[in-house]
């Protein structure tokens, strides 16, 4: 369907292509290439499925069973990987529940438009496939001592090169891929895509200090020629010690550290680490400070709210589309709003902000999976003067949805997917770009 939408202060009404697909219950991030979008959907009985749909119309193209084999709950539900190939074609790769002998599942690559099976690869345990440039990267045997990452030709499934250990793709282009190698001393490592030649390495400890523990989670986002990373704190229940945490930036060309902000936590909802990150400092006693919006390019503070200005308890963060203001939402009652640049309080009348639709999400009732998986969150718009949800349908902000090929796609709180083509510049969303 097509809806009318207004652009900022422009009074003219502009027709923008929009659609809604209610046939899915999307629980993963989406991935897109060559005009096709893929997502992992959950069926009413808790089974998973890979669903591909047309980016322009939102029409479902095909659906096939999906599963996870060895993925950790803290990583969220894995999304399909989609890679563009020759002739404006694309391949969608996902873990299928089909078992082959001693193997627990199967990686199946399908034509993105038709769903036609192209090749398969048996899987013991994996965090799931990822796009890396024009290839596929797959973590294999993640539950075994012989864990490795293989780089595959998406058209044939042929192994091009491999490295030992467990790693996740954090950035790639046509020539290079940057992997986060998950080890006792985790490192960022860049490789030449065609040959697998190591180009540079940067230990995370160089940026955030000793005592790294990835159990708290992580997120990365690119800005220009830099990669911004965030590591969340993790407190070891045995020792009560908290791991090193914070934000940092490295050059994609050589891995050199641009800037670092140790001992800050990323707040949610907010933009990708590579696009308008918002953080709170934490002192050595564990006490939280105020809020600061950082410039992803330089790490400098663009605006901040002091700890003394933060209201009491019972609030949820809410940001407008431009993130120029910070709102403290109190459901069903007036909240508080601040100008991020000046730090001054603002009247709440006619102030709106985007915050999580659900403040107490329930874990997904997935078949044959460990407990603790959640769907990606959805945002709703609130009137900060009343604490009530805004009822008119609006597209969430670009800092949340991200944008690819001029399209912004998001999940609503019921799992349906929405799309709008507003030609927003390429932007990583809150959860990054798959």
GROMACS .gro file of C-alpha atoms in nm:
model
  434
    1UNK     CA    1   0.000   0.000   0.000
    2UNK     CA    2   0.106   0.365  -0.033
    3UNK     CA    3   0.061   0.627   0.236
    4UNK     CA    4   0.106   1.004   0.248
    5UNK     CA    5   0.376   1.138   0.477
    6UNK     CA    6   0.509   1.482   0.569
    7UNK     CA    7   0.878   1.563   0.569
    8UNK     CA    8   0.991   1.761   0.874
    9UNK     CA    9   0.872   2.121   0.856
   10UNK     CA   10   0.785   2.093   0.488
   11UNK     CA   11   0.411   2.148   0.464
   12UNK     CA   12   0.387   1.972   0.128
   13UNK     CA   13   0.248   1.621   0.134
   14UNK     CA   14   0.473   1.367  -0.032
   15UNK     CA   15   0.365   1.023  -0.150
   16UNK     CA   16   0.619   0.770  -0.026
   17UNK     CA   17   0.605   0.398  -0.099
   18UNK     CA   18   0.514   0.209   0.217
   19UNK     CA   19   0.404  -0.143   0.300
   20UNK     CA   20   0.317  -0.373   0.586
   21UNK     CA   21   0.365  -0.750   0.597
   22UNK     CA   22   0.153  -0.913   0.869
   23UNK     CA   23   0.223  -1.268   0.751
   24UNK     CA   24   0.540  -1.282   0.959
   25UNK     CA   25   0.625  -1.265   1.327
   26UNK     CA   26   0.976  -1.129   1.283
   27UNK     CA   27   1.205  -1.210   1.574
   28UNK     CA   28   1.548  -1.137   1.421
   29UNK     CA   29   1.709  -0.844   1.248
   30UNK     CA   30   1.641  -0.816   0.877
   31UNK     CA   31   1.905  -0.847   0.607
   32UNK     CA   32   1.873  -0.713   0.252
   33UNK     CA   33   2.040  -0.727  -0.088
   34UNK     CA   34   1.937  -0.704  -0.454
   35UNK     CA   35   1.584  -0.591  -0.367
   36UNK     CA   36   1.512  -0.887  -0.137
   37UNK     CA   37   1.478  -0.875   0.241
   38UNK     CA   38   1.512  -1.181   0.463
   39UNK     CA   39   1.420  -1.234   0.827
   40UNK     CA   40   1.374  -1.514   1.079
   41UNK     CA   41   1.008  -1.549   1.179
   42UNK     CA   42   0.852  -1.746   1.465
   43UNK     CA   43   0.542  -1.958   1.407
   44UNK     CA   44   0.265  -1.994   1.670
   45UNK     CA   45   0.405  -2.333   1.777
   46UNK     CA   46   0.751  -2.189   1.846
   47UNK     CA   47   0.913  -2.317   1.528
   48UNK     CA   48   1.136  -2.082   1.329
   49UNK     CA   49   1.124  -2.006   0.959
   50UNK     CA   50   1.333  -1.812   0.709
   51UNK     CA   51   1.111  -1.571   0.518
   52UNK     CA   52   1.213  -1.374   0.209
   53UNK     CA   53   1.006  -1.085   0.076
   54UNK     CA   54   1.025  -0.823  -0.193
   55UNK     CA   55   1.174  -0.498  -0.069
   56UNK     CA   56   0.957  -0.278  -0.290
   57UNK     CA   57   0.616  -0.431  -0.218
   58UNK     CA   58   0.667  -0.623   0.107
   59UNK     CA   59   0.515  -0.930  -0.060
   60UNK     CA   60   0.632  -1.266   0.078
   61UNK     CA   61   0.839  -1.454  -0.180
   62UNK     CA   62   0.897  -1.782   0.004
   63UNK     CA   63   0.922  -1.946   0.346
   64UNK     CA   64   1.135  -2.241   0.464
   65UNK     CA   65   1.200  -2.397   0.808
   66UNK     CA   66   1.486  -2.255   1.014
   67UNK     CA   67   1.659  -2.334   1.342
   68UNK     CA   68   1.958  -2.244   1.557
   69UNK     CA   69   2.227  -2.495   1.644
   70UNK     CA   70   2.456  -2.378   1.921
   71UNK     CA   71   2.379  -2.006   1.912
   72UNK     CA   72   2.392  -1.840   2.255
   73UNK     CA   73   2.073  -1.673   2.385
   74UNK     CA   74   2.252  -1.346   2.459
   75UNK     CA   75   2.324  -1.309   2.088
   76UNK     CA   76   1.955  -1.300   1.998
   77UNK     CA   77   1.783  -1.497   1.723
   78UNK     CA   78   2.009  -1.533   1.419
   79UNK     CA   79   1.904  -1.360   1.100
   80UNK     CA   80   1.950  -1.509   0.752
   81UNK     CA   81   2.251  -1.392   0.555
   82UNK     CA   82   2.181  -1.251   0.210
   83UNK     CA   83   2.454  -1.184  -0.045
   84UNK     CA   84   2.424  -1.020  -0.386
   85UNK     CA   85   2.571  -1.221  -0.673
   86UNK     CA   86   2.615  -1.167  -1.047
   87UNK     CA   87   2.330  -1.038  -1.264
   88UNK     CA   88   2.140  -0.862  -0.983
   89UNK     CA   89   2.078  -1.198  -0.819
   90UNK     CA   90   2.117  -1.280  -0.451
   91UNK     CA   91   2.157  -1.585  -0.227
   92UNK     CA   92   1.992  -1.631   0.113
   93UNK     CA   93   2.171  -1.865   0.355
   94UNK     CA   94   2.022  -1.987   0.683
   95UNK     CA   95   2.045  -2.280   0.923
   96UNK     CA   96   1.777  -2.539   0.842
   97UNK     CA   97   1.664  -2.811   1.090
   98UNK     CA   98   1.735  -3.089   0.838
   99UNK     CA   99   1.988  -3.329   0.993
  100UNK     CA  100   2.260  -3.512   0.802
  101UNK     CA  101   2.402  -3.814   0.982
  102UNK     CA  102   2.599  -3.701   1.287
  103UNK     CA  103   2.534  -3.334   1.209
  104UNK     CA  104   2.273  -3.136   1.403
  105UNK     CA  105   2.146  -2.913   1.122
  106UNK     CA  106   2.221  -2.795   0.770
  107UNK     CA  107   2.322  -2.463   0.621
  108UNK     CA  108   2.109  -2.421   0.309
  109UNK     CA  109   2.166  -2.155   0.044
  110UNK     CA  110   1.868  -2.059  -0.169
  111UNK     CA  111   1.799  -1.828  -0.459
  112UNK     CA  112   1.672  -1.509  -0.294
  113UNK     CA  113   1.379  -1.459  -0.534
  114UNK     CA  114   1.254  -1.813  -0.583
  115UNK     CA  115   1.372  -2.003  -0.276
  116UNK     CA  116   1.527  -2.267  -0.502
  117UNK     CA  117   1.789  -2.469  -0.312
  118UNK     CA  118   2.140  -2.412  -0.448
  119UNK     CA  119   2.371  -2.598  -0.210
  120UNK     CA  120   2.395  -2.731   0.144
  121UNK     CA  121   2.660  -2.771   0.415
  122UNK     CA  122   2.619  -2.987   0.728
  123UNK     CA  123   2.638  -2.803   1.061
  124UNK     CA  124   2.733  -2.928   1.408
  125UNK     CA  125   2.712  -2.595   1.593
  126UNK     CA  126   2.726  -2.240   1.466
  127UNK     CA  127   2.638  -1.882   1.555
  128UNK     CA  128   2.485  -1.860   1.206
  129UNK     CA  129   2.595  -1.733   0.863
  130UNK     CA  130   2.686  -1.371   0.796
  131UNK     CA  131   2.748  -1.167   0.484
  132UNK     CA  132   3.111  -1.063   0.445
  133UNK     CA  133   3.149  -0.852   0.135
  134UNK     CA  134   3.047  -1.063  -0.163
  135UNK     CA  135   3.100  -1.388   0.032
  136UNK     CA  136   2.946  -1.579   0.321
  137UNK     CA  137   3.120  -1.614   0.657
  138UNK     CA  138   3.018  -1.905   0.879
  139UNK     CA  139   3.127  -1.991   1.230
  140UNK     CA  140   3.152  -2.370   1.256
  141UNK     CA  141   3.191  -2.623   1.538
  142UNK     CA  142   3.145  -2.343   1.792
  143UNK     CA  143   3.065  -2.596   2.066
  144UNK     CA  144   3.377  -2.802   1.987
  145UNK     CA  145   3.749  -2.757   2.043
  146UNK     CA  146   3.801  -2.731   1.668
  147UNK     CA  147   3.590  -2.419   1.622
  148UNK     CA  148   3.666  -2.224   1.305
  149UNK     CA  149   3.535  -1.961   1.066
  150UNK     CA  150   3.502  -2.050   0.699
  151UNK     CA  151   3.455  -1.810   0.408
  152UNK     CA  152   3.231  -1.952   0.137
  153UNK     CA  153   3.143  -1.872  -0.223
  154UNK     CA  154   2.768  -1.790  -0.200
  155UNK     CA  155   2.694  -1.935  -0.545
  156UNK     CA  156   2.858  -2.275  -0.492
  157UNK     CA  157   2.932  -2.317  -0.121
  158UNK     CA  158   3.301  -2.375  -0.197
  159UNK     CA  159   3.536  -2.298   0.092
  160UNK     CA  160   3.768  -2.012  -0.004
  161UNK     CA  161   3.967  -1.983   0.320
  162UNK     CA  162   3.931  -2.041   0.693
  163UNK     CA  163   4.076  -1.942   1.029
  164UNK     CA  164   4.069  -2.126   1.363
  165UNK     CA  165   3.856  -2.010   1.655
  166UNK     CA  166   3.525  -1.831   1.691
  167UNK     CA  167   3.463  -1.491   1.532
  168UNK     CA  168   3.185  -1.258   1.422
  169UNK     CA  169   3.174  -1.022   1.125
  170UNK     CA  170   3.163  -0.659   1.239
  171UNK     CA  171   3.224  -0.483   0.905
  172UNK     CA  172   3.303  -0.570   0.544
  173UNK     CA  173   3.323  -0.425   0.196
  174UNK     CA  174   3.422  -0.568  -0.142
  175UNK     CA  175   3.788  -0.609  -0.044
  176UNK     CA  176   3.812  -0.658   0.332
  177UNK     CA  177   3.634  -0.801   0.633
  178UNK     CA  178   3.684  -0.710   0.999
  179UNK     CA  179   3.618  -0.992   1.243
  180UNK     CA  180   3.584  -0.982   1.619
  181UNK     CA  181   3.780  -1.288   1.728
  182UNK     CA  182   3.623  -1.417   2.049
  183UNK     CA  183   3.898  -1.553   2.272
  184UNK     CA  184   4.035  -1.507   2.623
  185UNK     CA  185   4.196  -1.190   2.485
  186UNK     CA  186   3.956  -1.082   2.209
  187UNK     CA  187   4.092  -0.894   1.908
  188UNK     CA  188   3.962  -0.715   1.603
  189UNK     CA  189   4.128  -0.856   1.292
  190UNK     CA  190   4.103  -0.745   0.928
  191UNK     CA  191   4.150  -0.988   0.639
  192UNK     CA  192   4.173  -0.958   0.264
  193UNK     CA  193   3.852  -1.121   0.144
  194UNK     CA  194   3.982  -1.301  -0.163
  195UNK     CA  195   4.294  -1.451  -0.008
  196UNK     CA  196   4.236  -1.454   0.369
  197UNK     CA  197   4.559  -1.258   0.421
  198UNK     CA  198   4.575  -1.095   0.765
  199UNK     CA  199   4.594  -0.716   0.722
  200UNK     CA  200   4.593  -0.595   1.084
  201UNK     CA  201   4.499  -0.690   1.439
  202UNK     CA  202   4.398  -0.476   1.736
  203UNK     CA  203   4.354  -0.631   2.084
  204UNK     CA  204   4.043  -0.492   2.257
  205UNK     CA  205   4.246  -0.452   2.577
  206UNK     CA  206   4.453  -0.183   2.405
  207UNK     CA  207   4.140   0.032   2.397
  208UNK     CA  208   3.953  -0.058   2.715
  209UNK     CA  209   4.218  -0.205   2.945
  210UNK     CA  210   4.273  -0.546   3.097
  211UNK     CA  211   3.993  -0.765   3.222
  212UNK     CA  212   3.781  -0.803   2.908
  213UNK     CA  213   3.486  -1.044   2.930
  214UNK     CA  214   3.256  -1.069   2.629
  215UNK     CA  215   2.973  -1.221   2.835
  216UNK     CA  216   2.816  -0.878   2.882
  217UNK     CA  217   2.760  -0.838   2.507
  218UNK     CA  218   2.897  -0.612   2.238
  219UNK     CA  219   2.795  -0.398   1.940
  220UNK     CA  220   2.980  -0.233   1.650
  221UNK     CA  221   2.893   0.026   1.390
  222UNK     CA  222   3.089   0.197   1.114
  223UNK     CA  223   3.117   0.570   1.057
  224UNK     CA  224   3.309   0.675   0.748
  225UNK     CA  225   3.649   0.503   0.757
  226UNK     CA  226   3.624   0.413   1.126
  227UNK     CA  227   3.467   0.132   1.327
  228UNK     CA  228   3.315   0.215   1.666
  229UNK     CA  229   3.282  -0.068   1.916
  230UNK     CA  230   3.102  -0.108   2.246
  231UNK     CA  231   3.160  -0.372   2.512
  232UNK     CA  232   2.907  -0.398   2.794
  233UNK     CA  233   3.015  -0.471   3.152
  234UNK     CA  234   2.991  -0.819   3.298
  235UNK     CA  235   3.012  -0.898   3.668
  236UNK     CA  236   3.153  -1.244   3.740
  237UNK     CA  237   2.922  -1.407   3.997
  238UNK     CA  238   3.214  -1.600   4.145
  239UNK     CA  239   3.448  -1.307   4.203
  240UNK     CA  240   3.202  -1.013   4.194
  241UNK     CA  241   3.452  -0.835   3.971
  242UNK     CA  242   3.323  -0.632   3.678
  243UNK     CA  243   3.494  -0.658   3.341
  244UNK     CA  244   3.639  -0.366   3.149
  245UNK     CA  245   3.378  -0.191   2.933
  246UNK     CA  246   3.318   0.116   2.722
  247UNK     CA  247   3.333   0.260   2.368
  248UNK     CA  248   3.627   0.294   2.135
  249UNK     CA  249   3.703   0.365   1.769
  250UNK     CA  250   3.960   0.217   1.532
  251UNK     CA  251   4.062   0.303   1.177
  252UNK     CA  252   3.935   0.050   0.925
  253UNK     CA  253   4.250   0.098   0.718
  254UNK     CA  254   4.504  -0.015   0.978
  255UNK     CA  255   4.327  -0.080   1.309
  256UNK     CA  256   4.487   0.217   1.486
  257UNK     CA  257   4.286   0.346   1.782
  258UNK     CA  258   4.121   0.684   1.718
  259UNK     CA  259   3.964   0.744   2.058
  260UNK     CA  260   3.842   0.556   2.363
  261UNK     CA  261   3.577   0.610   2.627
  262UNK     CA  262   3.627   0.346   2.895
  263UNK     CA  263   3.379   0.295   3.180
  264UNK     CA  264   3.071   0.418   2.998
  265UNK     CA  265   2.760   0.212   2.926
  266UNK     CA  266   2.551   0.244   2.612
  267UNK     CA  267   2.188   0.330   2.682
  268UNK     CA  268   1.881   0.196   2.507
  269UNK     CA  269   1.707   0.293   2.294
  270UNK     CA  270   1.973   0.493   2.112
  271UNK     CA  271   2.161   0.498   1.785
  272UNK     CA  272   2.424   0.249   1.671
  273UNK     CA  273   2.773   0.294   1.821
  274UNK     CA  274   2.864   0.426   1.475
  275UNK     CA  275   2.573   0.671   1.466
  276UNK     CA  276   2.480   0.902   1.755
  277UNK     CA  277   2.578   0.683   2.052
  278UNK     CA  278   2.440   0.789   2.392
  279UNK     CA  279   2.618   0.674   2.707
  280UNK     CA  280   2.631   0.702   3.087
  281UNK     CA  281   2.958   0.705   3.280
  282UNK     CA  282   2.999   0.462   3.569
  283UNK     CA  283   3.244   0.532   3.852
  284UNK     CA  284   3.456   0.279   4.041
  285UNK     CA  285   3.183   0.227   4.302
  286UNK     CA  286   2.929   0.142   4.030
  287UNK     CA  287   2.735   0.469   4.056
  288UNK     CA  288   2.589   0.608   3.733
  289UNK     CA  289   2.652   0.963   3.617
  290UNK     CA  290   2.443   1.168   3.377
  291UNK     CA  291   2.390   1.112   3.005
  292UNK     CA  292   2.607   1.217   2.713
  293UNK     CA  293   2.563   1.201   2.340
  294UNK     CA  294   2.894   1.138   2.166
  295UNK     CA  295   3.021   1.221   1.821
  296UNK     CA  296   3.098   0.885   1.661
  297UNK     CA  297   3.381   1.034   1.453
  298UNK     CA  298   3.575   1.197   1.735
  299UNK     CA  299   3.435   1.057   2.059
  300UNK     CA  300   3.379   1.409   2.191
  301UNK     CA  301   3.068   1.502   2.387
  302UNK     CA  302   2.804   1.677   2.175
  303UNK     CA  303   2.559   1.729   2.461
  304UNK     CA  304   2.501   1.605   2.811
  305UNK     CA  305   2.261   1.590   3.103
  306UNK     CA  306   2.418   1.598   3.449
  307UNK     CA  307   2.350   1.332   3.711
  308UNK     CA  308   2.170   1.592   3.925
  309UNK     CA  309   1.920   1.655   3.644
  310UNK     CA  310   1.821   1.290   3.607
  311UNK     CA  311   1.475   1.238   3.761
  312UNK     CA  312   1.409   0.974   4.024
  313UNK     CA  313   1.305   0.621   3.931
  314UNK     CA  314   1.035   0.474   3.709
  315UNK     CA  315   1.135   0.639   3.381
  316UNK     CA  316   1.227   0.508   3.037
  317UNK     CA  317   1.440   0.694   2.785
  318UNK     CA  318   1.262   0.846   2.486
  319UNK     CA  319   1.426   1.032   2.197
  320UNK     CA  320   1.272   1.228   1.908
  321UNK     CA  321   1.361   1.151   1.548
  322UNK     CA  322   1.664   1.380   1.550
  323UNK     CA  323   1.788   1.287   1.900
  324UNK     CA  324   1.832   1.658   1.968
  325UNK     CA  325   1.635   1.614   2.291
  326UNK     CA  326   1.632   1.353   2.566
  327UNK     CA  327   1.305   1.256   2.725
  328UNK     CA  328   1.241   1.067   3.047
  329UNK     CA  329   0.910   0.890   2.986
  330UNK     CA  330   0.683   0.802   3.277
  331UNK     CA  331   0.400   0.583   3.160
  332UNK     CA  332   0.064   0.745   3.227
  333UNK     CA  333   0.204   1.064   3.381
  334UNK     CA  334   0.407   1.370   3.276
  335UNK     CA  335   0.773   1.311   3.206
  336UNK     CA  336   1.078   1.534   3.168
  337UNK     CA  337   1.252   1.666   2.857
  338UNK     CA  338   1.599   1.818   2.811
  339UNK     CA  339   1.774   1.986   2.522
  340UNK     CA  340   2.081   1.773   2.454
  341UNK     CA  341   2.298   2.059   2.327
  342UNK     CA  342   2.246   2.296   2.619
  343UNK     CA  343   2.140   2.053   2.890
  344UNK     CA  344   1.848   2.279   2.978
  345UNK     CA  345   1.506   2.148   3.079
  346UNK     CA  346   1.225   2.208   2.829
  347UNK     CA  347   0.848   2.232   2.867
  348UNK     CA  348   0.691   1.891   2.804
  349UNK     CA  349   0.386   2.025   2.618
  350UNK     CA  350   0.371   1.884   2.265
  351UNK     CA  351   0.699   1.698   2.318
  352UNK     CA  352   0.714   1.349   2.175
  353UNK     CA  353   0.973   1.075   2.195
  354UNK     CA  354   1.033   0.717   2.087
  355UNK     CA  355   1.074   0.453   2.353
  356UNK     CA  356   1.034   0.077   2.387
  357UNK     CA  357   0.677  -0.040   2.330
  358UNK     CA  358   0.718  -0.309   2.597
  359UNK     CA  359   0.909  -0.256   2.921
  360UNK     CA  360   0.877  -0.620   3.034
  361UNK     CA  361   0.939  -0.833   2.722
  362UNK     CA  362   0.883  -1.206   2.753
  363UNK     CA  363   1.133  -1.463   2.626
  364UNK     CA  364   1.033  -1.640   2.307
  365UNK     CA  365   0.874  -1.987   2.347
  366UNK     CA  366   1.106  -2.144   2.088
  367UNK     CA  367   1.106  -2.512   2.004
  368UNK     CA  368   1.419  -2.711   2.094
  369UNK     CA  369   1.616  -2.404   2.201
  370UNK     CA  370   1.754  -2.299   2.541
  371UNK     CA  371   1.549  -2.035   2.722
  372UNK     CA  372   1.646  -1.670   2.708
  373UNK     CA  373   1.599  -1.572   2.342
  374UNK     CA  374   1.409  -1.249   2.280
  375UNK     CA  375   1.282  -1.090   1.962
  376UNK     CA  376   1.437  -0.763   1.846
  377UNK     CA  377   1.262  -0.477   2.023
  378UNK     CA  378   1.009  -0.241   1.871
  379UNK     CA  379   0.967   0.130   1.941
  380UNK     CA  380   0.649   0.329   1.995
  381UNK     CA  381   0.595   0.704   1.999
  382UNK     CA  382   0.481   0.867   2.325
  383UNK     CA  383   0.346   1.205   2.430
  384UNK     CA  384   0.590   1.301   2.704
  385UNK     CA  385   0.347   1.549   2.859
  386UNK     CA  386   0.101   1.269   2.940
  387UNK     CA  387   0.306   0.952   2.925
  388UNK     CA  388   0.053   0.806   2.682
  389UNK     CA  389   0.123   0.636   2.353
  390UNK     CA  390   0.064   0.833   2.034
  391UNK     CA  391  -0.200   0.658   1.826
  392UNK     CA  392  -0.131   0.800   1.478
  393UNK     CA  393   0.084   0.564   1.270
  394UNK     CA  394   0.433   0.704   1.215
  395UNK     CA  395   0.760   0.552   1.101
  396UNK     CA  396   1.016   0.515   1.382
  397UNK     CA  397   1.329   0.729   1.349
  398UNK     CA  398   1.621   0.640   1.125
  399UNK     CA  399   1.858   0.607   1.422
  400UNK     CA  400   1.648   0.306   1.524
  401UNK     CA  401   1.549   0.147   1.192
  402UNK     CA  402   1.862   0.221   0.993
  403UNK     CA  403   1.840   0.266   0.617
  404UNK     CA  404   1.956   0.064   0.318
  405UNK     CA  405   1.900   0.141  -0.051
  406UNK     CA  406   1.672   0.427   0.055
  407UNK     CA  407   1.443   0.186   0.244
  408UNK     CA  408   1.377   0.174   0.617
  409UNK     CA  409   1.229  -0.148   0.752
  410UNK     CA  410   1.117  -0.221   1.107
  411UNK     CA  411   0.923  -0.463   1.323
  412UNK     CA  412   0.617  -0.353   1.517
  413UNK     CA  413   0.530  -0.489   1.859
  414UNK     CA  414   0.317  -0.768   1.709
  415UNK     CA  415   0.599  -0.889   1.486
  416UNK     CA  416   0.471  -0.750   1.156
  417UNK     CA  417   0.725  -0.583   0.929
  418UNK     CA  418   0.686  -0.235   0.783
  419UNK     CA  419   0.879  -0.059   0.510
  420UNK     CA  420   0.904   0.296   0.384
  421UNK     CA  421   1.114   0.434   0.100
  422UNK     CA  422   1.207   0.785   0.206
  423UNK     CA  423   1.557   0.787   0.053
  424UNK     CA  424   1.727   0.831   0.389
  425UNK     CA  425   2.106   0.811   0.353
  426UNK     CA  426   2.261   0.471   0.440
  427UNK     CA  427   2.247   0.450   0.818
  428UNK     CA  428   2.313   0.170   1.069
  429UNK     CA  429   2.014   0.108   1.294
  430UNK     CA  430   2.020   0.048   1.668
  431UNK     CA  431   2.098  -0.316   1.604
  432UNK     CA  432   2.337  -0.247   1.316
  433UNK     CA  433   2.297  -0.347   0.950
  434UNK     CA  434   2.296  -0.716   0.858
   0.00000   0.00000   0.00000
